[in-house]
Amino acid sequence: MANLTPAKLAERARAEISAAADALLRTNALLVVIKKAVDESNLDGLCAHSLIETALELTGVYAERADAEADFFAEVH
């Protein structure tokens, strides 16, 4: 961490926040399709189970990344 300049720290934070925002947008898109499947009683036709698994994996991965970044930035003084 010694050779991380303020600009590099800011870029790291920007990149992670941007990646998290993208993951949230993709998860939202999955949930919109799942809601449509539920509303139309068409869970199989719209592969709702697979979409749910994908949403769970996506949110799990990005939750872990966010937690790791929070730990990283907790050490920055």
PDB file of C-alpha atoms in Angstrom:
ATOM      1  CA  MET A   1       0.000   0.000   0.000  1.00  0.00           C
ATOM      2  CA  ALA A   2       3.043   2.270   0.410  1.00  0.00           C
ATOM      3  CA  ASN A   3       3.280   3.267  -3.260  1.00  0.00           C
ATOM      4  CA  LEU A   4      -0.414   4.054  -3.720  1.00  0.00           C
ATOM      5  CA  THR A   5      -0.792   7.735  -4.448  1.00  0.00           C
ATOM      6  CA  PRO A   6      -4.017   9.591  -3.655  1.00  0.00           C
ATOM      7  CA  ALA A   7      -4.811   9.487  -7.377  1.00  0.00           C
ATOM      8  CA  LYS A   8      -4.326   5.697  -7.483  1.00  0.00           C
ATOM      9  CA  LEU A   9      -6.485   5.263  -4.376  1.00  0.00           C
ATOM     10  CA  ALA A  10      -9.207   7.408  -5.921  1.00  0.00           C
ATOM     11  CA  GLU A  11      -9.025   5.407  -9.163  1.00  0.00           C
ATOM     12  CA  ARG A  12      -9.260   2.136  -7.238  1.00  0.00           C
ATOM     13  CA  ALA A  13     -12.324   3.397  -5.375  1.00  0.00           C
ATOM     14  CA  ARG A  14     -13.886   4.709  -8.597  1.00  0.00           C
ATOM     15  CA  ALA A  15     -13.331   1.412 -10.398  1.00  0.00           C
ATOM     16  CA  GLU A  16     -14.827  -0.660  -7.577  1.00  0.00           C
ATOM     17  CA  ILE A  17     -17.832   1.633  -7.159  1.00  0.00           C
ATOM     18  CA  SER A  18     -18.399   1.545 -10.910  1.00  0.00           C
ATOM     19  CA  ALA A  19     -18.189  -2.258 -10.952  1.00  0.00           C
ATOM     20  CA  ALA A  20     -20.623  -2.483  -8.036  1.00  0.00           C
ATOM     21  CA  ALA A  21     -23.054  -0.124  -9.779  1.00  0.00           C
ATOM     22  CA  ASP A  22     -22.881  -2.266 -12.914  1.00  0.00           C
ATOM     23  CA  ALA A  23     -23.562  -5.407 -10.869  1.00  0.00           C
ATOM     24  CA  LEU A  24     -26.566  -3.745  -9.228  1.00  0.00           C
ATOM     25  CA  LEU A  25     -27.955  -2.692 -12.606  1.00  0.00           C
ATOM     26  CA  ARG A  26     -27.531  -6.215 -13.997  1.00  0.00           C
ATOM     27  CA  THR A  27     -29.163  -7.713 -10.905  1.00  0.00           C
ATOM     28  CA  ASN A  28     -32.039  -5.259 -11.254  1.00  0.00           C
ATOM     29  CA  ALA A  29     -32.536  -6.369 -14.857  1.00  0.00           C
ATOM     30  CA  LEU A  30     -32.661 -10.001 -13.746  1.00  0.00           C
ATOM     31  CA  LEU A  31     -35.186  -9.184 -11.034  1.00  0.00           C
ATOM     32  CA  VAL A  32     -37.403  -7.301 -13.500  1.00  0.00           C
ATOM     33  CA  VAL A  33     -37.556 -10.411 -15.697  1.00  0.00           C
ATOM     34  CA  ILE A  34     -38.206 -12.647 -12.674  1.00  0.00           C
ATOM     35  CA  LYS A  35     -41.042 -10.343 -11.553  1.00  0.00           C
ATOM     36  CA  LYS A  36     -42.534 -10.536 -15.038  1.00  0.00           C
ATOM     37  CA  ALA A  37     -42.294 -14.334 -14.916  1.00  0.00           C
ATOM     38  CA  VAL A  38     -44.072 -14.404 -11.551  1.00  0.00           C
ATOM     39  CA  ASP A  39     -46.723 -11.906 -12.667  1.00  0.00           C
ATOM     40  CA  GLU A  40     -47.412 -13.975 -15.785  1.00  0.00           C
ATOM     41  CA  SER A  41     -47.151 -17.339 -13.981  1.00  0.00           C
ATOM     42  CA  ASN A  42     -44.483 -18.276 -16.519  1.00  0.00           C
ATOM     43  CA  LEU A  43     -41.578 -19.266 -14.279  1.00  0.00           C
ATOM     44  CA  ASP A  44     -40.400 -22.088 -16.525  1.00  0.00           C
ATOM     45  CA  GLY A  45     -40.820 -20.203 -19.792  1.00  0.00           C
ATOM     46  CA  LEU A  46     -38.630 -17.339 -18.623  1.00  0.00           C
ATOM     47  CA  CYS A  47     -36.105 -19.595 -16.834  1.00  0.00           C
ATOM     48  CA  ALA A  48     -36.817 -17.870 -13.511  1.00  0.00           C
ATOM     49  CA  HIS A  49     -34.862 -20.396 -11.443  1.00  0.00           C
ATOM     50  CA  SER A  50     -31.702 -19.882 -13.496  1.00  0.00           C
ATOM     51  CA  LEU A  51     -32.160 -16.112 -13.330  1.00  0.00           C
ATOM     52  CA  ILE A  52     -32.497 -16.290  -9.547  1.00  0.00           C
ATOM     53  CA  GLU A  53     -29.307 -18.363  -9.291  1.00  0.00           C
ATOM     54  CA  THR A  54     -27.494 -15.838 -11.477  1.00  0.00           C
ATOM     55  CA  ALA A  55     -28.740 -12.907  -9.378  1.00  0.00           C
ATOM     56  CA  LEU A  56     -27.662 -14.647  -6.171  1.00  0.00           C
ATOM     57  CA  GLU A  57     -24.197 -15.375  -7.542  1.00  0.00           C
ATOM     58  CA  LEU A  58     -23.771 -11.845  -8.873  1.00  0.00           C
ATOM     59  CA  THR A  59     -24.816 -10.185  -5.622  1.00  0.00           C
ATOM     60  CA  GLY A  60     -22.707 -12.599  -3.571  1.00  0.00           C
ATOM     61  CA  VAL A  61     -19.556 -11.916  -5.579  1.00  0.00           C
ATOM     62  CA  TYR A  62     -19.973  -8.156  -5.430  1.00  0.00           C
ATOM     63  CA  ALA A  63     -20.863  -8.217  -1.721  1.00  0.00           C
ATOM     64  CA  GLU A  64     -17.564 -10.014  -1.081  1.00  0.00           C
ATOM     65  CA  ARG A  65     -15.686  -7.517  -3.266  1.00  0.00           C
ATOM     66  CA  ALA A  66     -17.275  -4.567  -1.475  1.00  0.00           C
ATOM     67  CA  ASP A  67     -16.393  -6.087   1.896  1.00  0.00           C
ATOM     68  CA  ALA A  68     -12.774  -6.606   0.823  1.00  0.00           C
ATOM     69  CA  GLU A  69     -12.542  -3.024  -0.441  1.00  0.00           C
ATOM     70  CA  ALA A  70     -14.012  -1.713   2.815  1.00  0.00           C
ATOM     71  CA  ASP A  71     -11.297  -3.621   4.692  1.00  0.00           C
ATOM     72  CA  PHE A  72      -8.641  -2.254   2.336  1.00  0.00           C
ATOM     73  CA  PHE A  73      -9.758   1.348   2.744  1.00  0.00           C
ATOM     74  CA  ALA A  74     -10.069   0.932   6.528  1.00  0.00           C
ATOM     75  CA  GLU A  75      -6.278   0.533   6.522  1.00  0.00           C
ATOM     76  CA  VAL A  76      -5.674   3.716   4.500  1.00  0.00           C
ATOM     77  CA  HIS A  77      -4.666   6.676   6.635  1.00  0.00           C
TER      78      HIS A  77
END
